[in-house]
Coordinates of C-alpha atoms in Angstrom, one line a residue:
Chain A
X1 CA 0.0 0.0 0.0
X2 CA 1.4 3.4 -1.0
X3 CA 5.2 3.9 -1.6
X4 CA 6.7 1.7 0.9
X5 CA 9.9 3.4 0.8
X6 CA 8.6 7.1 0.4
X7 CA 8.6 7.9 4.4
X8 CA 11.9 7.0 4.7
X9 CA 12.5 9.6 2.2
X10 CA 10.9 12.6 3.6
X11 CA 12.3 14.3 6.5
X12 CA 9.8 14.4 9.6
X13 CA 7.7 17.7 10.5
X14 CA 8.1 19.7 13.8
X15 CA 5.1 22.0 14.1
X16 CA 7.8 24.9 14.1
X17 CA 8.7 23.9 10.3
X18 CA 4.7 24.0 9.3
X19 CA 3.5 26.8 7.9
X20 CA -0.2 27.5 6.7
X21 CA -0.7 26.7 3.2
X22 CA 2.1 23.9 3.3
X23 CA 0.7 21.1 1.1
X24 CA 1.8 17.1 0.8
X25 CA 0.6 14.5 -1.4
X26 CA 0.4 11.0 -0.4
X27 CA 1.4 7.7 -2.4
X28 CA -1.1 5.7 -4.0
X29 CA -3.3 3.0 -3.2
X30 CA -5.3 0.8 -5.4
X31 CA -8.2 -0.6 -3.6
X32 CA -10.0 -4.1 -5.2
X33 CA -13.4 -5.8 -4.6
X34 CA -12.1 -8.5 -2.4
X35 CA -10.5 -5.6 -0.3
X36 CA -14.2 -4.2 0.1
X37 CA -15.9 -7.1 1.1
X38 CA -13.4 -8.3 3.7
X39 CA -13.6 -4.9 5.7
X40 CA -17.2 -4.3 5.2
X41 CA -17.5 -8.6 6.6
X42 CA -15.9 -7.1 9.2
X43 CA -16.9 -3.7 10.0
X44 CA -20.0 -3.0 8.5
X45 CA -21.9 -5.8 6.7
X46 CA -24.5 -3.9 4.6
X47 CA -25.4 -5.4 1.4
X48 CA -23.9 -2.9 -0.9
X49 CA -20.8 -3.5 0.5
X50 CA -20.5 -6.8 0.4
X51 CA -22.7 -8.3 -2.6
X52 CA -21.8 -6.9 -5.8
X53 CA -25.1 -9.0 -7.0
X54 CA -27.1 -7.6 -4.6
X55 CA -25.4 -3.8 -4.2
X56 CA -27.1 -3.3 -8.2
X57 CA -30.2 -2.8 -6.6
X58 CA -29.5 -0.3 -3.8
X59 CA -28.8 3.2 -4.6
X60 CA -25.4 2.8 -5.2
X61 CA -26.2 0.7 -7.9
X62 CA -23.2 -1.6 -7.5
X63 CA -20.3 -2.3 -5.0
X64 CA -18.8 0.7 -2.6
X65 CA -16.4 0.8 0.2
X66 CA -17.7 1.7 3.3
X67 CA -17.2 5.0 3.9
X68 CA -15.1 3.7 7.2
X69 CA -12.5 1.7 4.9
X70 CA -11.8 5.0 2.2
X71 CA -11.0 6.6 5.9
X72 CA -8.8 3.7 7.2
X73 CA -6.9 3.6 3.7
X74 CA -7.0 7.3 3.8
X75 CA -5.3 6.6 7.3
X76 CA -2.7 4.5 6.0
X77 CA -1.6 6.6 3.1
X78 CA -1.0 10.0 5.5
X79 CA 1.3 7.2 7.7
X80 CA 3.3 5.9 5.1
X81 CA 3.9 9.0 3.2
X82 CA 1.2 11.7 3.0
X83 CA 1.7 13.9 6.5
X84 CA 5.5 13.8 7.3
X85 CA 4.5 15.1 10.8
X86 CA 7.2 14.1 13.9
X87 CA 5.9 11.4 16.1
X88 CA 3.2 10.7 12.9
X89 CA -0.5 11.5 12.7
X90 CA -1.8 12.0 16.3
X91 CA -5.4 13.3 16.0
X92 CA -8.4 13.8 18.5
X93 CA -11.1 14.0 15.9
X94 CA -12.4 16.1 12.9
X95 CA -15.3 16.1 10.2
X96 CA -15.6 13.9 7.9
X97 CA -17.7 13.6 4.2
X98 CA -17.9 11.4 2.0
X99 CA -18.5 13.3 -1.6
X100 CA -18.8 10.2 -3.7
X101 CA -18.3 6.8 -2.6
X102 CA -15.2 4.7 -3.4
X103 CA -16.0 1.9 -6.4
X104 CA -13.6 -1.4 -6.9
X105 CA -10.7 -0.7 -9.0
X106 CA -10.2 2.9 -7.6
X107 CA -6.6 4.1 -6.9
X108 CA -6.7 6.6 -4.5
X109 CA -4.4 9.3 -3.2
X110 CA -4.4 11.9 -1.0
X111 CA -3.8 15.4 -1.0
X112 CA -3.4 17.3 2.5
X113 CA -3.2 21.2 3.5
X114 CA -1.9 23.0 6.6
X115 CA -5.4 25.2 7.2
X116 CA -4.1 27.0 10.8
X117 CA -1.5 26.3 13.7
X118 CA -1.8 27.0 17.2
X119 CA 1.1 26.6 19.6
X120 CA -0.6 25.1 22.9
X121 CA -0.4 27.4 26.1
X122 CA -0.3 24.3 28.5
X123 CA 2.0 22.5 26.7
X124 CA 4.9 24.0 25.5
X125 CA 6.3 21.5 23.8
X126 CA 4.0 21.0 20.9
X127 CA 0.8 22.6 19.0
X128 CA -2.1 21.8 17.3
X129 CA -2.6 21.2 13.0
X130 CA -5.7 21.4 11.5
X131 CA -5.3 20.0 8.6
X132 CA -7.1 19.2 5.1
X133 CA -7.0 16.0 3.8
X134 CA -8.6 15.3 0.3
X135 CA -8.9 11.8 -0.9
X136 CA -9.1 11.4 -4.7
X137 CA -9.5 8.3 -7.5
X138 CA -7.7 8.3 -10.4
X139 CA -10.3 10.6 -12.3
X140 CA -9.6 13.1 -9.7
X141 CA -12.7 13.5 -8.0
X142 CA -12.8 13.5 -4.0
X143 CA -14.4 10.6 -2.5
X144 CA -13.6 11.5 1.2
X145 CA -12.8 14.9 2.9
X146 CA -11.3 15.1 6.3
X147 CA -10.2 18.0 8.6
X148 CA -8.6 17.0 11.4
X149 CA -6.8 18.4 14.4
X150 CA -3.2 17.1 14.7
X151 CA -1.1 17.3 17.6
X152 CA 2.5 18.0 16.6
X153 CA 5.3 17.8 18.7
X154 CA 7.5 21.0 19.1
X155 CA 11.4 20.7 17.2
X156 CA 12.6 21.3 21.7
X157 CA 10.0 18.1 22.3
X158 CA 12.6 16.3 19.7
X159 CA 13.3 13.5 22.8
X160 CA 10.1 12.1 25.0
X161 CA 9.9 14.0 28.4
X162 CA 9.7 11.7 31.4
X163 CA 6.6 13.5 32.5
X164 CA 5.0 12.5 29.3
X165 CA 1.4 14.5 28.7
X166 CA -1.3 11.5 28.9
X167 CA -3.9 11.4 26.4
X168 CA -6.3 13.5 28.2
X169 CA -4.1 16.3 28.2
X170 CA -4.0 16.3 24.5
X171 CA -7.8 15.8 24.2
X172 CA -8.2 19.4 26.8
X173 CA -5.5 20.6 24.4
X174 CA -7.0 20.3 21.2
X175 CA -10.7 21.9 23.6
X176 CA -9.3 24.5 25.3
X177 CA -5.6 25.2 24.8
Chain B
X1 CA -19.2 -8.7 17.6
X2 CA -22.4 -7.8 19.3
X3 CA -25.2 -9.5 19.3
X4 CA -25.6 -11.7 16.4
X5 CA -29.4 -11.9 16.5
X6 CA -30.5 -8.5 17.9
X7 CA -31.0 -7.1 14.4
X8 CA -33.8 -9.7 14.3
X9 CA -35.7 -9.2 17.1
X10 CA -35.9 -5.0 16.2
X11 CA -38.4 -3.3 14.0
X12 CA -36.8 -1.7 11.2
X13 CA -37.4 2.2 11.3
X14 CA -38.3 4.1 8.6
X15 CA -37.9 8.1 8.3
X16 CA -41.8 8.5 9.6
X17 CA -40.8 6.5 12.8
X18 CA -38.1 8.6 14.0
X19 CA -38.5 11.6 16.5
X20 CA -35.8 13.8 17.9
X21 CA -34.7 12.5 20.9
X22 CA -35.3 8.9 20.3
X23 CA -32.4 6.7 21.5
X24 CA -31.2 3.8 20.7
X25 CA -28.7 1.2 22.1
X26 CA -26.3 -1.3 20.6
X27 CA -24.9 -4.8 21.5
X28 CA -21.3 -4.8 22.8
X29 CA -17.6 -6.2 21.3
X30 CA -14.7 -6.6 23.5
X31 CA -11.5 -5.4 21.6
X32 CA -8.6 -7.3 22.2
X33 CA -4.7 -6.7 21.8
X34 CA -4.8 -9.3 18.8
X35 CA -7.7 -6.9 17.1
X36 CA -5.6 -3.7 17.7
X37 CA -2.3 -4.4 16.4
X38 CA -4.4 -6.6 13.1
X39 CA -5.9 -3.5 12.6
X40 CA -3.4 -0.9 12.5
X41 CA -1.4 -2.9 11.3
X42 CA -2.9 -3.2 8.0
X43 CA -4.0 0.5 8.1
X44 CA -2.4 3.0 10.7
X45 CA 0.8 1.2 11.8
X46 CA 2.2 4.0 14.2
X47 CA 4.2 2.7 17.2
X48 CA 1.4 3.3 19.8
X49 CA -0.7 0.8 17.8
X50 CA 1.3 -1.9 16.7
X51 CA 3.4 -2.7 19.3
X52 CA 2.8 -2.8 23.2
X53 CA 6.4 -2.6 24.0
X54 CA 6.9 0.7 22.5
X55 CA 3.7 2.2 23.0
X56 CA 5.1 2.6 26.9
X57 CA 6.7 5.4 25.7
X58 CA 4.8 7.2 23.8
X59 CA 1.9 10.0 24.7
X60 CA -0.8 7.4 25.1
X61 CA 1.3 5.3 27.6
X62 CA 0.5 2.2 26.6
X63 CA -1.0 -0.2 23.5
X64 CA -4.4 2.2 22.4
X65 CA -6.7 1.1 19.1
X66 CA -6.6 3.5 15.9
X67 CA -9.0 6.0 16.0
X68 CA -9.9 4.6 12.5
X69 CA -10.5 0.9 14.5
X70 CA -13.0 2.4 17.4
X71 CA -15.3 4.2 14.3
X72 CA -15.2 0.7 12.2
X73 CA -16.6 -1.2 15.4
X74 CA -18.9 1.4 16.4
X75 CA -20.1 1.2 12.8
X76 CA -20.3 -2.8 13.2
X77 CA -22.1 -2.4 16.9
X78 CA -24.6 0.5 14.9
X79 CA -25.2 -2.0 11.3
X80 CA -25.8 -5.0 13.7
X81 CA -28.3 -3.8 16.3
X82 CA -27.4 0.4 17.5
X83 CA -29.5 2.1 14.8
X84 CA -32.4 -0.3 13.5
X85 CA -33.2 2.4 10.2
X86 CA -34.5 0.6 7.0
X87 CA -31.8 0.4 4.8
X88 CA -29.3 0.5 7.4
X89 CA -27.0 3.2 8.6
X90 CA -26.0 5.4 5.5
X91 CA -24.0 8.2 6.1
X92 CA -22.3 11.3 4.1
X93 CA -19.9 12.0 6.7
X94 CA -20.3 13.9 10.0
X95 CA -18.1 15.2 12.6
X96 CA -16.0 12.8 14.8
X97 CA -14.1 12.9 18.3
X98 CA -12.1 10.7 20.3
X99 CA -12.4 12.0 23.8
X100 CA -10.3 8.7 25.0
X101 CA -8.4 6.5 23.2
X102 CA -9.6 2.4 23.5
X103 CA -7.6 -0.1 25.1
X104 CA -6.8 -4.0 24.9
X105 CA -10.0 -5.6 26.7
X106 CA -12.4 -3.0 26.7
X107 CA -15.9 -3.6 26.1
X108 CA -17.8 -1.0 23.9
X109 CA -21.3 -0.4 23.6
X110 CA -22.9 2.6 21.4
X111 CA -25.8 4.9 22.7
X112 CA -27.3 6.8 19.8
X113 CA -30.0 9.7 19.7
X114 CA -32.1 11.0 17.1
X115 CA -31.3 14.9 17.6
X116 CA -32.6 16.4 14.2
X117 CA -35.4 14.9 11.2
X118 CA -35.3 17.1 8.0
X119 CA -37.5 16.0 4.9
X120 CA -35.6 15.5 1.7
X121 CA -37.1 18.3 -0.4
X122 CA -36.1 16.7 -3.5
X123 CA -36.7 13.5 -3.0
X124 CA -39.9 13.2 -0.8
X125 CA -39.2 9.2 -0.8
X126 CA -36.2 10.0 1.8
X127 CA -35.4 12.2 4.3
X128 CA -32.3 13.4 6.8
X129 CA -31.6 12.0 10.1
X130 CA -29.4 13.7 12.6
X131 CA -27.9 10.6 15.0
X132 CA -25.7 11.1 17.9
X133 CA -23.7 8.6 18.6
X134 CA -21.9 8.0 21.8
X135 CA -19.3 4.9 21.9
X136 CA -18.7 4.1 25.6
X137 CA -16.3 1.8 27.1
X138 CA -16.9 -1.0 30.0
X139 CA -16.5 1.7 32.7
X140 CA -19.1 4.4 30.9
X141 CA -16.6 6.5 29.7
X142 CA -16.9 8.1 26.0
X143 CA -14.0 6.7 23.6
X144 CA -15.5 8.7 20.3
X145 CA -18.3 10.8 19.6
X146 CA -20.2 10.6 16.0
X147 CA -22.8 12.8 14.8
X148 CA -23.5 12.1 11.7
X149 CA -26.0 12.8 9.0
X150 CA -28.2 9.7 7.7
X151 CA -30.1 9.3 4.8
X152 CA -33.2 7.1 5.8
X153 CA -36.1 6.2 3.3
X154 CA -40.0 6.9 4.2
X155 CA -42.8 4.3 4.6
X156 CA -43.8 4.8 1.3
X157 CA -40.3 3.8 -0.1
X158 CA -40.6 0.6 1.1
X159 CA -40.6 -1.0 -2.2
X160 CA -37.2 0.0 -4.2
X161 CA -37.7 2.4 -6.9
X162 CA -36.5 1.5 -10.6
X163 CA -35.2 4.9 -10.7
X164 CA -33.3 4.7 -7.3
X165 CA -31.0 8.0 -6.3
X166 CA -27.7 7.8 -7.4
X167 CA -25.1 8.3 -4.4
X168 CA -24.4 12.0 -6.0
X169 CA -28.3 13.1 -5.4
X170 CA -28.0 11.5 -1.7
X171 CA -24.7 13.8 -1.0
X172 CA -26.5 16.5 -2.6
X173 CA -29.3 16.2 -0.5
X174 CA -27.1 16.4 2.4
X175 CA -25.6 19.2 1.4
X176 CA -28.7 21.1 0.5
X177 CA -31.5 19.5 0.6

């Protein structure tokens, strides 16, 4: 899935070297019918995501991805290559569409964009992202839109503090910070 | 996951049986360590995620599930028995928070509410549900937060249509119904 060798290409992000407007573009991921069906068997077992036969009938007239696996792929291709951010893509939540649903066959990609950055006040040592994340096929049209809220360590953060923040602490960052 | 014969035993809701404030609550699934690492392993393989050993010392202190993981199995808990609407759970996207993260051996369970009902105005065989949806772990605390926007059929859709919506007109009703 994506460019296996593409992060070790890219330097890693501190939030002091993102800037607003900063844009990255993921590998590529080809995602097949037996892909599909095995996640939505899994995760969400509706019949147009799981019988091609059946999905003709409902109003996606024919197999689609859940809407959870374009995310989870979407996932996969900002860790591998598509958000170079230190200590990788730590978010507490965001909005989510889904434009257009993903089809068998479909190669996605995904395009992201540094919206706004916030240092935090109660933690010094890193700042919040929110970032854009467009998810195209190979025709170019979107099929998922996120915009999350990354929390990006700090370039002085570089080693892990003893006194580590706990998750709760970057959840009342990303509130209130 | 859940229960396995829930779905069964519930009336399937259509649009014209839904009122704002009507909850409903799914089965359970216990995550295990096995589940998390599978998971994230195939799609957001980040040290806090994939390996127990090193998650110690990272932010979240320990082995947590991908964000990605706790929305698939709240969608699995919300197909199989959480939100009984005819023609199951379909969603355009919605907003999405992960208050705290989930942990081997937790048990969640999803509590959803109706919190908005909007008419389709250009398709009067559909309309827009507004669900909250509130995944809790075994000790009552809220691991994520959905609130999505559903597209649910009316009574008098029962049968499908030969001109069924395209997946475009449901997003479009969505947006702007």
């Amino acid at each position: 899935m994506a460019n296996p060798d593409q992060r070790g290409r890219q330097e890693l992000l501190y939030f002091d070297d993102l800037h607003a407007g900063q844009r990255f573009t993921s590998g590529t991921h080809r995602i097949d019918e037996e892909e599909i069906k095995a996640f939505a068997r899994q995760f969400d077992p509706q019949p147009f995501h799981v019988d091609a036969e059946a999905a003709k009938n409902t109003l996606f007239e024919g197999l689609v991805a859940s809407g959870w696996h374009t995310a989870a792929v979407t996932m996969r291709l900002l860790v591998e290559s598509g958000l170079p951010v230190a200590g990788g893509p730590v978010g507490a939540g965001g909005e989510i569409s889904w434009p257009r649903p993903t089809r068998p066959g479909d190669v996605l990609q995904v395009e992201s964009e540094v919206l706004e950055l916030r240092p935090s006040r109660s933690h010094p040592n890193r700042g919040i992202a929110t970032v854009r994340s467009e998810t195209r096929n190979q025709r170019g049209e979107v099929v998922q839109v996120l915009i999350a809220k990354l929390v990006v360590p700090r370039r002085s953060a570089a080693a892990p503090a003893p006194d580590a923040p706990s998750r709760d602490a970057v959840v009342h960052d990303v509130a209130s910070p």
